[in-house]
PDB file of C-alpha atoms in Angstrom:
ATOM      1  CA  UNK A  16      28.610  -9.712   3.147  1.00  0.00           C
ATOM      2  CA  UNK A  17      25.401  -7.982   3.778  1.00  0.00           C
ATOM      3  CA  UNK A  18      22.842  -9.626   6.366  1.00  0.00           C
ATOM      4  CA  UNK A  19      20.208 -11.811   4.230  1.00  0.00           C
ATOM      5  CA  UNK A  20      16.747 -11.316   4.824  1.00  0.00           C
ATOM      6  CA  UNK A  21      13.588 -13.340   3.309  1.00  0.00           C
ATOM      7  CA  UNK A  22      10.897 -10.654   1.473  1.00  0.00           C
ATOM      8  CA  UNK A  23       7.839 -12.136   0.190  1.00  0.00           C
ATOM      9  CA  UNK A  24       6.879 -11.369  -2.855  1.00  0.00           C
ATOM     10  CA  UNK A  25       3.112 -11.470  -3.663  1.00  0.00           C
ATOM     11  CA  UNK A  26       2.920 -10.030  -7.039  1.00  0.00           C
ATOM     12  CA  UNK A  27      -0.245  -9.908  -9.073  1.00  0.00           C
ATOM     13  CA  UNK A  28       0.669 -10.036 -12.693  1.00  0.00           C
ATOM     14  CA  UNK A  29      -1.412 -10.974 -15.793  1.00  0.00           C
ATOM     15  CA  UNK A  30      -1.260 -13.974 -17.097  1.00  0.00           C
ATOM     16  CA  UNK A  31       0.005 -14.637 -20.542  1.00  0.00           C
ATOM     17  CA  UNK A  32      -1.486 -17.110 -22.507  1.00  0.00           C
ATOM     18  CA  UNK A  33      -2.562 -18.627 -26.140  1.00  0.00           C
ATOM     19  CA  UNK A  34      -5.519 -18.147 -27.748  1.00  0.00           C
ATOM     20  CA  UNK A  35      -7.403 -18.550 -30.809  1.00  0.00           C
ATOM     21  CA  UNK A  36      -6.545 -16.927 -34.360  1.00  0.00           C
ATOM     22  CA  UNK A  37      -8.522 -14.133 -36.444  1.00  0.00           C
ATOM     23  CA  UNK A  38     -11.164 -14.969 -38.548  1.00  0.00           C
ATOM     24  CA  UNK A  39      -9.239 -13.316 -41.686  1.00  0.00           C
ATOM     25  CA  UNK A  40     -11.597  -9.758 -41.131  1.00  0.00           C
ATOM     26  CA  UNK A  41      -9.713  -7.247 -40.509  1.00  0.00           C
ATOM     27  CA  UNK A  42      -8.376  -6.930 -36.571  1.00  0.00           C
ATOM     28  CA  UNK A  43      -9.655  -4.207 -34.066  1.00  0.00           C
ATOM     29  CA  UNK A  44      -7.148  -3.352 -31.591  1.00  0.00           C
ATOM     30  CA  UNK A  45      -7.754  -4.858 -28.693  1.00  0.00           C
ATOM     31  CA  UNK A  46     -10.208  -7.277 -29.752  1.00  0.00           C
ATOM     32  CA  UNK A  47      -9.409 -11.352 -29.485  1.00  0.00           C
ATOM     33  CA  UNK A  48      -6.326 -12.349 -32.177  1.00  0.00           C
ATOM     34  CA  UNK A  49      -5.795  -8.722 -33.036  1.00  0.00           C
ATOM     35  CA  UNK A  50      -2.992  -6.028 -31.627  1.00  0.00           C
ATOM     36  CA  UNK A  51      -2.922  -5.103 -28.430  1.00  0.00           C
ATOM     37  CA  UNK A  52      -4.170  -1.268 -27.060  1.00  0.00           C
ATOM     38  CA  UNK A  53      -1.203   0.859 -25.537  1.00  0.00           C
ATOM     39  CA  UNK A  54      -0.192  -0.010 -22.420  1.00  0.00           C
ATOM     40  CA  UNK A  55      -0.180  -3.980 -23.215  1.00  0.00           C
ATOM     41  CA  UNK A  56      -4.046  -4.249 -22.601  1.00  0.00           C
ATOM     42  CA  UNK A  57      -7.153  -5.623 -24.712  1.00  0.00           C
ATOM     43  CA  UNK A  58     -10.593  -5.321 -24.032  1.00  0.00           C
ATOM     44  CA  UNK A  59     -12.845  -7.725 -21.437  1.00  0.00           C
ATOM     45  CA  UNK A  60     -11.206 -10.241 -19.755  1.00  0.00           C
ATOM     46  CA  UNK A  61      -8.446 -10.719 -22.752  1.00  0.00           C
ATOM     47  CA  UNK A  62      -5.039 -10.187 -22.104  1.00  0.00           C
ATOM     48  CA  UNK A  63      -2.044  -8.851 -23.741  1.00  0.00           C
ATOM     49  CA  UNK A  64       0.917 -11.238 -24.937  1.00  0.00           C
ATOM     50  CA  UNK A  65       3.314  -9.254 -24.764  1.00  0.00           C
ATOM     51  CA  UNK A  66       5.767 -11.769 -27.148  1.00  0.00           C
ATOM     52  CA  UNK A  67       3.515 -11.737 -30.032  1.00  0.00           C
ATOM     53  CA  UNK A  68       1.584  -8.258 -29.309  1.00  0.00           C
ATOM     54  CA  UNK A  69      -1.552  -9.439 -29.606  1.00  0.00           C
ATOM     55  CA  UNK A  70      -4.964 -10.160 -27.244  1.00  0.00           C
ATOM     56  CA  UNK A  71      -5.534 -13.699 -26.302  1.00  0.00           C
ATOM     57  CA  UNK A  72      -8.090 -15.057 -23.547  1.00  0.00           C
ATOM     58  CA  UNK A  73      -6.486 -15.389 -19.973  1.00  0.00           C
ATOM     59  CA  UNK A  74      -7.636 -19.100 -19.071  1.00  0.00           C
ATOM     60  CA  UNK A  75      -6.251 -20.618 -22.251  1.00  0.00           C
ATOM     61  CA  UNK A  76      -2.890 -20.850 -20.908  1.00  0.00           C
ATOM     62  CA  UNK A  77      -3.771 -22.137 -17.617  1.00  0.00           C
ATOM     63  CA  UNK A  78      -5.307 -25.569 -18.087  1.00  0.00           C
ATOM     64  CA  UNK A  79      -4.978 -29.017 -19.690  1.00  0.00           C
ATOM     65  CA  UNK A  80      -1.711 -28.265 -18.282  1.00  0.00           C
ATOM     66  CA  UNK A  81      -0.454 -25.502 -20.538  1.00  0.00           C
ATOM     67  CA  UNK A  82       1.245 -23.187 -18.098  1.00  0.00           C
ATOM     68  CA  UNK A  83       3.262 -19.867 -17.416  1.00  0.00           C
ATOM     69  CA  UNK A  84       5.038 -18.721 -14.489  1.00  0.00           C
ATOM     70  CA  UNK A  85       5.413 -15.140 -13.264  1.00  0.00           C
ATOM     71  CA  UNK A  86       6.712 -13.184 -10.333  1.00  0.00           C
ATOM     72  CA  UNK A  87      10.277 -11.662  -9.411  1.00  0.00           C
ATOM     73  CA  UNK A  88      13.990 -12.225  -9.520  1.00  0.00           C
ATOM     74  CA  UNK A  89      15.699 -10.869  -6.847  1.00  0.00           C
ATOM     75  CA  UNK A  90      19.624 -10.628  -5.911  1.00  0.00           C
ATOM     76  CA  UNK A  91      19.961 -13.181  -2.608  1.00  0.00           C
ATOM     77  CA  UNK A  92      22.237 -10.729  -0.890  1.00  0.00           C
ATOM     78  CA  UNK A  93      20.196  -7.208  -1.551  1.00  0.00           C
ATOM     79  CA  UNK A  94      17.026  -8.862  -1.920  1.00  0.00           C
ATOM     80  CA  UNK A  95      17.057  -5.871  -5.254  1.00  0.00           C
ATOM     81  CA  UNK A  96      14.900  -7.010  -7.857  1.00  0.00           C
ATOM     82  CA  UNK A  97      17.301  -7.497 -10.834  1.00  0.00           C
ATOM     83  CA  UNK A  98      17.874  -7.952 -14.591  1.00  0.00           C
ATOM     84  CA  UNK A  99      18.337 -11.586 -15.438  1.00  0.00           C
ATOM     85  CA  UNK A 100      17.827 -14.363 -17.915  1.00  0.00           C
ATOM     86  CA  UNK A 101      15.477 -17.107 -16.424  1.00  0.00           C
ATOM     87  CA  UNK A 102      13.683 -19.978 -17.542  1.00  0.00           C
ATOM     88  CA  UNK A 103      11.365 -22.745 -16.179  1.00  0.00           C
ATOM     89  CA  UNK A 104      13.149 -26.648 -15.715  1.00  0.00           C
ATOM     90  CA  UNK A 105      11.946 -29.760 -15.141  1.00  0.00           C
ATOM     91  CA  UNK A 106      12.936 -30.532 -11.626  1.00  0.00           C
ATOM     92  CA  UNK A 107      14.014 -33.750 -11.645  1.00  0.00           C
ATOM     93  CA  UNK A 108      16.604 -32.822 -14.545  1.00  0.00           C
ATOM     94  CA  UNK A 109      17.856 -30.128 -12.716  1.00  0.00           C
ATOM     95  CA  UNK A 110      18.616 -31.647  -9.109  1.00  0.00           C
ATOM     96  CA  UNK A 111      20.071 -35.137 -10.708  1.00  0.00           C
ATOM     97  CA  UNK A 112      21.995 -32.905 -13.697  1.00  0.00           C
ATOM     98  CA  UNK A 113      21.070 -34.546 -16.216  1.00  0.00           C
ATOM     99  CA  UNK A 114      18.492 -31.981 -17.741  1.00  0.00           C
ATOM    100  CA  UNK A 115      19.182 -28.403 -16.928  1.00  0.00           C
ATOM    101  CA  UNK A 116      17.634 -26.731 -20.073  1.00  0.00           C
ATOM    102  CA  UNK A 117      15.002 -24.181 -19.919  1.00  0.00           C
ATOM    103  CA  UNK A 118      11.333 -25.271 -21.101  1.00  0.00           C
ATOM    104  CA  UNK A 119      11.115 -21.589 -22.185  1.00  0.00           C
ATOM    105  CA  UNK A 120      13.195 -18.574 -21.284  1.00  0.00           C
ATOM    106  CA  UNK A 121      12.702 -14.826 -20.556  1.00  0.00           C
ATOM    107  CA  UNK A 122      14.322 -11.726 -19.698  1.00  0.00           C
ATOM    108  CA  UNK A 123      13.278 -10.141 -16.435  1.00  0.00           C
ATOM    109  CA  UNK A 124      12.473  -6.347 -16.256  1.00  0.00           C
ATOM    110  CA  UNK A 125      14.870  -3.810 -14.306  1.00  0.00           C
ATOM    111  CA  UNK A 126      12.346  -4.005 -10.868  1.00  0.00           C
ATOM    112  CA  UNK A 127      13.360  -8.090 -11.363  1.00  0.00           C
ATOM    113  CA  UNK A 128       9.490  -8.972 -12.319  1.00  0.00           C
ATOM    114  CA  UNK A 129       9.326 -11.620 -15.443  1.00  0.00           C
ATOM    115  CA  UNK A 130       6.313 -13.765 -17.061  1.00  0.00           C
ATOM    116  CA  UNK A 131       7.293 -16.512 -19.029  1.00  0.00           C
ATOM    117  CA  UNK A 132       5.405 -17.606 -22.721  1.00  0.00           C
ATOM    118  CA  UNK A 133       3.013 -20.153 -22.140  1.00  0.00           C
ATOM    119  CA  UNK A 134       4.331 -23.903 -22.011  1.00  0.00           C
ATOM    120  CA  UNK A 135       3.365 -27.601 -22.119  1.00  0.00           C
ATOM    121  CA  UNK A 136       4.316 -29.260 -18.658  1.00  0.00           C
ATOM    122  CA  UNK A 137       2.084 -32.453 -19.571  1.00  0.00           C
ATOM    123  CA  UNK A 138       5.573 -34.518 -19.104  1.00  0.00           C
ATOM    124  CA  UNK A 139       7.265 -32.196 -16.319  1.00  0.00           C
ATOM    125  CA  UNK A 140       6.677 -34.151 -13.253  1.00  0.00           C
ATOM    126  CA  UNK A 141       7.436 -32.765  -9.694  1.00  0.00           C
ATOM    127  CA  UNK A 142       6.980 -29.077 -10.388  1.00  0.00           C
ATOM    128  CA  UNK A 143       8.944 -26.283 -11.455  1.00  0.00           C
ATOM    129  CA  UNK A 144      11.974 -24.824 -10.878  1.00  0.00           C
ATOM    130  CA  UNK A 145      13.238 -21.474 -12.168  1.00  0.00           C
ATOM    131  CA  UNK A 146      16.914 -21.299 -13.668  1.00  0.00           C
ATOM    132  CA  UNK A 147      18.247 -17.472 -13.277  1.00  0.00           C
ATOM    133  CA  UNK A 148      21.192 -16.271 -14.942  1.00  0.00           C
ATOM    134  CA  UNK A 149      23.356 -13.575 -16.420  1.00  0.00           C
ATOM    135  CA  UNK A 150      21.889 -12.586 -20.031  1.00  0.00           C
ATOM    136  CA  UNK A 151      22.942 -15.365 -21.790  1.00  0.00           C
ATOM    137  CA  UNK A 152      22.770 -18.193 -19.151  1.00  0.00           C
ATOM    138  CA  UNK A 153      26.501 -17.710 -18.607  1.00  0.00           C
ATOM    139  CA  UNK A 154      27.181 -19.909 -16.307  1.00  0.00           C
ATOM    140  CA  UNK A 155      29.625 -19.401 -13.134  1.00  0.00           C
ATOM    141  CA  UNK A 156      31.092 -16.223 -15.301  1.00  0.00           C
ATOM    142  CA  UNK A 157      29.740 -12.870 -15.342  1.00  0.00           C
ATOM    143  CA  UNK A 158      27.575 -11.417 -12.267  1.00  0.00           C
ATOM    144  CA  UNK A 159      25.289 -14.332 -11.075  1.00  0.00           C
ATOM    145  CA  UNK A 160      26.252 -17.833 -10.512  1.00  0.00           C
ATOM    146  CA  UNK A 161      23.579 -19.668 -12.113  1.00  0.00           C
ATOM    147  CA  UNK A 162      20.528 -20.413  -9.679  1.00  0.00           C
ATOM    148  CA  UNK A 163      17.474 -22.659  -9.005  1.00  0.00           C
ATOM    149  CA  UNK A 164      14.877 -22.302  -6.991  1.00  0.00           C
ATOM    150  CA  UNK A 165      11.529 -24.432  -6.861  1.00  0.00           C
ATOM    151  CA  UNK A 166       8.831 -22.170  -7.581  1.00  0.00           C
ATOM    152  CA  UNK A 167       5.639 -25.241  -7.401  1.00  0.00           C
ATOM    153  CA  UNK A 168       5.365 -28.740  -6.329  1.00  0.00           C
ATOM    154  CA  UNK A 169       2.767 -31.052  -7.984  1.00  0.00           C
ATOM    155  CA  UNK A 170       2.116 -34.735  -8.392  1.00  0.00           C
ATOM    156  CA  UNK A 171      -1.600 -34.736 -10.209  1.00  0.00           C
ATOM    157  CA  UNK A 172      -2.229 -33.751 -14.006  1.00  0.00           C
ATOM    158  CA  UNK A 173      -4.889 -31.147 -12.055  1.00  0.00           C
ATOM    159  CA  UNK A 174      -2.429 -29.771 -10.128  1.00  0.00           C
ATOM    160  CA  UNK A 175      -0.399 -28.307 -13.238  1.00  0.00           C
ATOM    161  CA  UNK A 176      -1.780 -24.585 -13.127  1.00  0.00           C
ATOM    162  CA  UNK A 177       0.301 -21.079 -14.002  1.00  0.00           C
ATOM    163  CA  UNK A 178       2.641 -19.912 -11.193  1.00  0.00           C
ATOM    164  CA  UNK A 179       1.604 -16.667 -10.092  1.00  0.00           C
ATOM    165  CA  UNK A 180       3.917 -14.658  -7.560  1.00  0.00           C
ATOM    166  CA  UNK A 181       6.894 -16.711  -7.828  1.00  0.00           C
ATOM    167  CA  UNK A 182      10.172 -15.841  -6.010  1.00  0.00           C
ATOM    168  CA  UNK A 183      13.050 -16.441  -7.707  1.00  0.00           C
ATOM    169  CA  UNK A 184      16.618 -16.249  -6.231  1.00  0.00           C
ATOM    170  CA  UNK A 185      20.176 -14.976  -8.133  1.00  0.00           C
ATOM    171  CA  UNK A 186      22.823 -15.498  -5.972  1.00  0.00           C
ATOM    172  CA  UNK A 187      26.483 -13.155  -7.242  1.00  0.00           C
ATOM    173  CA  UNK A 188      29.606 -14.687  -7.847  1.00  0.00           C
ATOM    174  CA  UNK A 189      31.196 -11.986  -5.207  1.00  0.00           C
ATOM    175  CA  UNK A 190      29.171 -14.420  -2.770  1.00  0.00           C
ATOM    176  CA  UNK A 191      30.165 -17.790  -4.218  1.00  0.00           C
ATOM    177  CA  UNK A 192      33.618 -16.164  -3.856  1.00  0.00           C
ATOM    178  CA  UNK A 193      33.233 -15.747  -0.573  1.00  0.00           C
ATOM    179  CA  UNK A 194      31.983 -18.857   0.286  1.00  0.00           C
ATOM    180  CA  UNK A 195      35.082 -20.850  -1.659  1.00  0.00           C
ATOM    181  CA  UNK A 196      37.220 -19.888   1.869  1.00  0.00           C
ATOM    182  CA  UNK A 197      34.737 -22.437   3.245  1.00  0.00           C
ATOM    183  CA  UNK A 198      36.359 -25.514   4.125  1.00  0.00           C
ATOM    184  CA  UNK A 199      35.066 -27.962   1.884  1.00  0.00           C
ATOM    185  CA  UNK A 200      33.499 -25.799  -0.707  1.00  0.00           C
ATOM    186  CA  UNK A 201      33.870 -25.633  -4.239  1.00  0.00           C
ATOM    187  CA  UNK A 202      31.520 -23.743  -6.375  1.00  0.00           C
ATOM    188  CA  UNK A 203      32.383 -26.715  -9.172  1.00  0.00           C
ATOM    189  CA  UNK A 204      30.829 -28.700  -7.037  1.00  0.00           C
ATOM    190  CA  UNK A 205      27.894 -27.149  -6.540  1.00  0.00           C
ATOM    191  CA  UNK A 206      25.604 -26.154  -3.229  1.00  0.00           C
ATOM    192  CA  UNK A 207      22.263 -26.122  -1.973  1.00  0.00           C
ATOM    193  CA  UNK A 208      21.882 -22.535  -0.253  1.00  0.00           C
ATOM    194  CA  UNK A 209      18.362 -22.822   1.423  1.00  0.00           C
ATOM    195  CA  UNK A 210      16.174 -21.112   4.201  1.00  0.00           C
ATOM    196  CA  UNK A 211      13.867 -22.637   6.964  1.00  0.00           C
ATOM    197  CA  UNK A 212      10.618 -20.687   7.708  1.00  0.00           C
ATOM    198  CA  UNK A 213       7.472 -20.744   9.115  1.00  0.00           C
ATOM    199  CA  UNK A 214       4.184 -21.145   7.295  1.00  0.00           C
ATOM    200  CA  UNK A 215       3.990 -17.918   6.582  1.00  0.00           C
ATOM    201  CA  UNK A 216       7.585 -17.605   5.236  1.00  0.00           C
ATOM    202  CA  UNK A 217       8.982 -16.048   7.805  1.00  0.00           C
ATOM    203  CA  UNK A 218      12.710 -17.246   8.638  1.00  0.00           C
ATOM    204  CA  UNK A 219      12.574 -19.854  11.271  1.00  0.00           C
ATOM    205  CA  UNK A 220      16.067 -19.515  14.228  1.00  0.00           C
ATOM    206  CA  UNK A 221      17.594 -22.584  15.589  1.00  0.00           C
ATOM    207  CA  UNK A 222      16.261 -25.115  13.437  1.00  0.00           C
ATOM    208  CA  UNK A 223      18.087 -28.059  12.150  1.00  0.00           C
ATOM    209  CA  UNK A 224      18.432 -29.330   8.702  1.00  0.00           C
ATOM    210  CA  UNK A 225      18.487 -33.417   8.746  1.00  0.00           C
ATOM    211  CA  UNK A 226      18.714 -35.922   5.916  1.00  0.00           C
ATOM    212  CA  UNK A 227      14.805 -37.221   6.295  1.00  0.00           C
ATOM    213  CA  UNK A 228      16.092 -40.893   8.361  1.00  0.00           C
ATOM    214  CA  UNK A 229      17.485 -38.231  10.932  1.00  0.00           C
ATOM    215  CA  UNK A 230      21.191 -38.468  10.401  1.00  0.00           C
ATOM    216  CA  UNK A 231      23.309 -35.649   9.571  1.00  0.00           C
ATOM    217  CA  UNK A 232      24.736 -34.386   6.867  1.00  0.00           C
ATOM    218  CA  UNK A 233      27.901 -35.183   6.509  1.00  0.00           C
ATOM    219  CA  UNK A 234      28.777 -31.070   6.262  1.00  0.00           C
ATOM    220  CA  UNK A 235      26.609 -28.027   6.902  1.00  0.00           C
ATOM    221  CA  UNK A 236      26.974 -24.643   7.782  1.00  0.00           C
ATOM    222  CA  UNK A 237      24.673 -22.207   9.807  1.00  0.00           C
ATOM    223  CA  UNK A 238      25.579 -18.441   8.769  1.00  0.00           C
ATOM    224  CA  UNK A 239      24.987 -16.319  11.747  1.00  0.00           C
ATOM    225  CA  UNK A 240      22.524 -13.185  11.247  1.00  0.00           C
ATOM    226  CA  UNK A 241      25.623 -11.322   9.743  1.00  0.00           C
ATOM    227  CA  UNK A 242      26.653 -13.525   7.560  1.00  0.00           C
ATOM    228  CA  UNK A 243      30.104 -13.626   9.221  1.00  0.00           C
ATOM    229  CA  UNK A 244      30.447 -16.433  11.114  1.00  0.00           C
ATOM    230  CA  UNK A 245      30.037 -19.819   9.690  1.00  0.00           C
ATOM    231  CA  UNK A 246      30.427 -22.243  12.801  1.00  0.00           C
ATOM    232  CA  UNK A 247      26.470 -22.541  14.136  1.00  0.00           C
ATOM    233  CA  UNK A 248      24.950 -25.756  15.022  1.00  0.00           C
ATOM    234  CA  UNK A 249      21.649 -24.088  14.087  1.00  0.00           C
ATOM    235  CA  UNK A 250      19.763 -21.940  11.757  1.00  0.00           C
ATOM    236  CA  UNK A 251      20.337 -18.087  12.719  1.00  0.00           C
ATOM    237  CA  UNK A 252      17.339 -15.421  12.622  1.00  0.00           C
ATOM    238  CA  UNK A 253      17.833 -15.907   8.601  1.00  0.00           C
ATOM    239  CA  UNK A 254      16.573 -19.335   8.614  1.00  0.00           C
ATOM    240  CA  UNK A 255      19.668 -19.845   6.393  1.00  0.00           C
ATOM    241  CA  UNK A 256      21.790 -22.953   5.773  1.00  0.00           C
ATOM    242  CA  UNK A 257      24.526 -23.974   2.925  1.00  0.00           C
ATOM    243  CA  UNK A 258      25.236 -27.771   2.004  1.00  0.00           C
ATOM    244  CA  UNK A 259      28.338 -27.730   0.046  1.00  0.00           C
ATOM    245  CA  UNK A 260      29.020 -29.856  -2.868  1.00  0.00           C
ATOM    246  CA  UNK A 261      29.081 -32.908  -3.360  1.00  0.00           C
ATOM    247  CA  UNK A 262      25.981 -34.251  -2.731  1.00  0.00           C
ATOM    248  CA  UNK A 263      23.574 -36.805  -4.692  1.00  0.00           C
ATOM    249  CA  UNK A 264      19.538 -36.076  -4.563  1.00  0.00           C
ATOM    250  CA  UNK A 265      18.374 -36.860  -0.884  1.00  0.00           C
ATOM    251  CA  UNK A 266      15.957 -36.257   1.355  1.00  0.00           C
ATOM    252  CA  UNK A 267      16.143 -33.524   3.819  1.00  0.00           C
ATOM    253  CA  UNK A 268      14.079 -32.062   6.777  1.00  0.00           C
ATOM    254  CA  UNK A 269      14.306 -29.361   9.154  1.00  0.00           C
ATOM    255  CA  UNK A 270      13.760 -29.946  12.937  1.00  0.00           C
ATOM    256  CA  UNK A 271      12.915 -27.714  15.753  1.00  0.00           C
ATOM    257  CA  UNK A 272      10.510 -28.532  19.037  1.00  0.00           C
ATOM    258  CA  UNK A 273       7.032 -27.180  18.022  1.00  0.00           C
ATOM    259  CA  UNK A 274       7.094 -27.273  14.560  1.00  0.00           C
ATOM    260  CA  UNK A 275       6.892 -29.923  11.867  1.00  0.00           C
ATOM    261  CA  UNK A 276       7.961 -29.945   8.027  1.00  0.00           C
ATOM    262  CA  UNK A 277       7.001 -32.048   5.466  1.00  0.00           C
ATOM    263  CA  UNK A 278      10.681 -33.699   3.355  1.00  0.00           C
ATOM    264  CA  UNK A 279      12.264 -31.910   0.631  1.00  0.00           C
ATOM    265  CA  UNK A 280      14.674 -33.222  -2.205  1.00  0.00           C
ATOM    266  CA  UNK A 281      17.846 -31.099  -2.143  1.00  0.00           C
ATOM    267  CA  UNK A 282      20.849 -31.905  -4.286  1.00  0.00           C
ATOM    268  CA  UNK A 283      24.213 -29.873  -5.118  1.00  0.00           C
ATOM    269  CA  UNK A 284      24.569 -30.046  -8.837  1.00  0.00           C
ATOM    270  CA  UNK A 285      27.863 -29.302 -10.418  1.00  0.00           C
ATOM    271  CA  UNK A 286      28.500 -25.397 -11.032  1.00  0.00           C
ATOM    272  CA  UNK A 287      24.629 -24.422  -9.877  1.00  0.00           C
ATOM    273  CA  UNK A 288      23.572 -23.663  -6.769  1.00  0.00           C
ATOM    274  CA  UNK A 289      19.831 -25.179  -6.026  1.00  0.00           C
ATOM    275  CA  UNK A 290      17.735 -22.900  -3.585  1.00  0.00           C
ATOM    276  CA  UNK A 291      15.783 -25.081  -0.920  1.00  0.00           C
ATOM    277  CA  UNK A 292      13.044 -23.189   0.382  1.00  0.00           C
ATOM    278  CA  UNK A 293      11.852 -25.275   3.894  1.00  0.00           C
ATOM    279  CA  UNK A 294       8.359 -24.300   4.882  1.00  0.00           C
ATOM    280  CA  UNK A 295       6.860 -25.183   7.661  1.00  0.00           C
ATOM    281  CA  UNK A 296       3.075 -26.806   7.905  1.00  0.00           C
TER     282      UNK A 296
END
């Protein structure tokens, strides 16, 4: 298994968003409601949807919480950007399984980036979390076992804006193979596969992962920088950690002298794996 290493992403894509219809005149190309020019632009500050084809104005899609999210999909174990089928979910849903659907769905390009349609997260509490798949959303068959990762945290109406940037995880199913010689582990069952890092993302080494009352988990493993070893008390220079499966929503923390974390919900839902992404204050 190839040694795992955390790339940020910081990926400036445009925005794709609603806007208002033509006023029955006939449509100049680029111009507001009508096609868009070659190469998926429009004139001013409009942009192109590249769904519909046509120019729209950039802000309409991010506020009174109408939202898109946009970044990169990228293969856990090559960190290669790669071709997928993702799709925003309501996190709550998705960590408690009981609502796993996409709000909208997309295909990502060959380099892994994706945008997403605009959508209405008025009644998506939490945040965000971004499903990746096989084409399809095939579940544990094909390439990729089915992935989330939490792209944005909110609790106010205001903070409901577009995610811009977004890292997005696909983990293969030669991996989840892999990890079934685990004692313990059972991809049926689920797993949380997360990293702890710094506050400026980078992988954090001999940290801890706690439920948030300071007991332990009842299992955990720390991969070592190699990914062949699976018997660490501690995060490894990866910042990696795997809770197998099965494990109800709870609250989790890292802990290492020096730095602090703020608590994270982590749960292993049945035949996903949920990506935990620990960052530091």
């Amino acid at each position: 298994m190839k040694k795992l290493l955390i790339v940020v992403l910081a990926l400036s894509l445009a925005g794709l968003a609603f806007g208002c219809g033509d006023d029955g005149e006939e449509c100049t190309a680029g111009a507001l409601g009508c096609a868009c020019l070659a190469g998926d632009t429009c004139t001013g500050a409009l942009v192109c949807n590249t769904t519909t084809d046509l120019c729209e104005e950039a802000a309409a899609c991010c506020t009174n919480q109408q939202v898109h999210v946009s970044g990169a999909v990228v293969d856990v174990t090559t960190q290669q950007g790669i071709v997928a089928d993702l799709g925003p979910v309501a996190p709550m849903g998705f960590i408690t399984g009981t609502n796993t659907t996409p709000l909208t769905t997309t295909t990502s390009a060959a380099n892994g980036t994706f945008a997403t349609d605009c959508f209405d997260a008025t009644n998506v509490a939490l945040g965000l979390v971004v499903l990746a798949d096989d084409a399809g959303f095939d579940g544990a068959a094909g390439t990729y076992f089915p992935t989330g990762t939490g792209v944005k945290a909110w609790s106010l109406p205001e903070e409901k804006v577009c995610v811009e940037g977004a890292t997005v995880f696909a983990v293969p199913n030669s991996m989840v193979t892999g990890l079934s010689q685990l004692p313990g582990f059972a991809a049926a069952d689920g797993f949380v596969l997360g990293f702890v890092m710094d506050a400026a993302h980078a992988p954090i080494a001999d940290a801890v992962v706690k439920k948030a009352d300071g007991t332990d988990f009842t299992t955990i493993y720390y991969p070592n920088a190699t990914f062949t070893d699976f018997t660490g008390t501690m995060t490894s220079a990866t910042g990696m950690f795997l809770i197998p499966g099965p494990l109800a929503l709870v609250t989790a923390k890292p802990e290492k002298a020096g730095v602090t974390w703020g608590e994270s919900q982590v749960a292993a839902v049945p035949n996903y794996c949920y990506m935990s992404m620990m960052i530091a204050e």
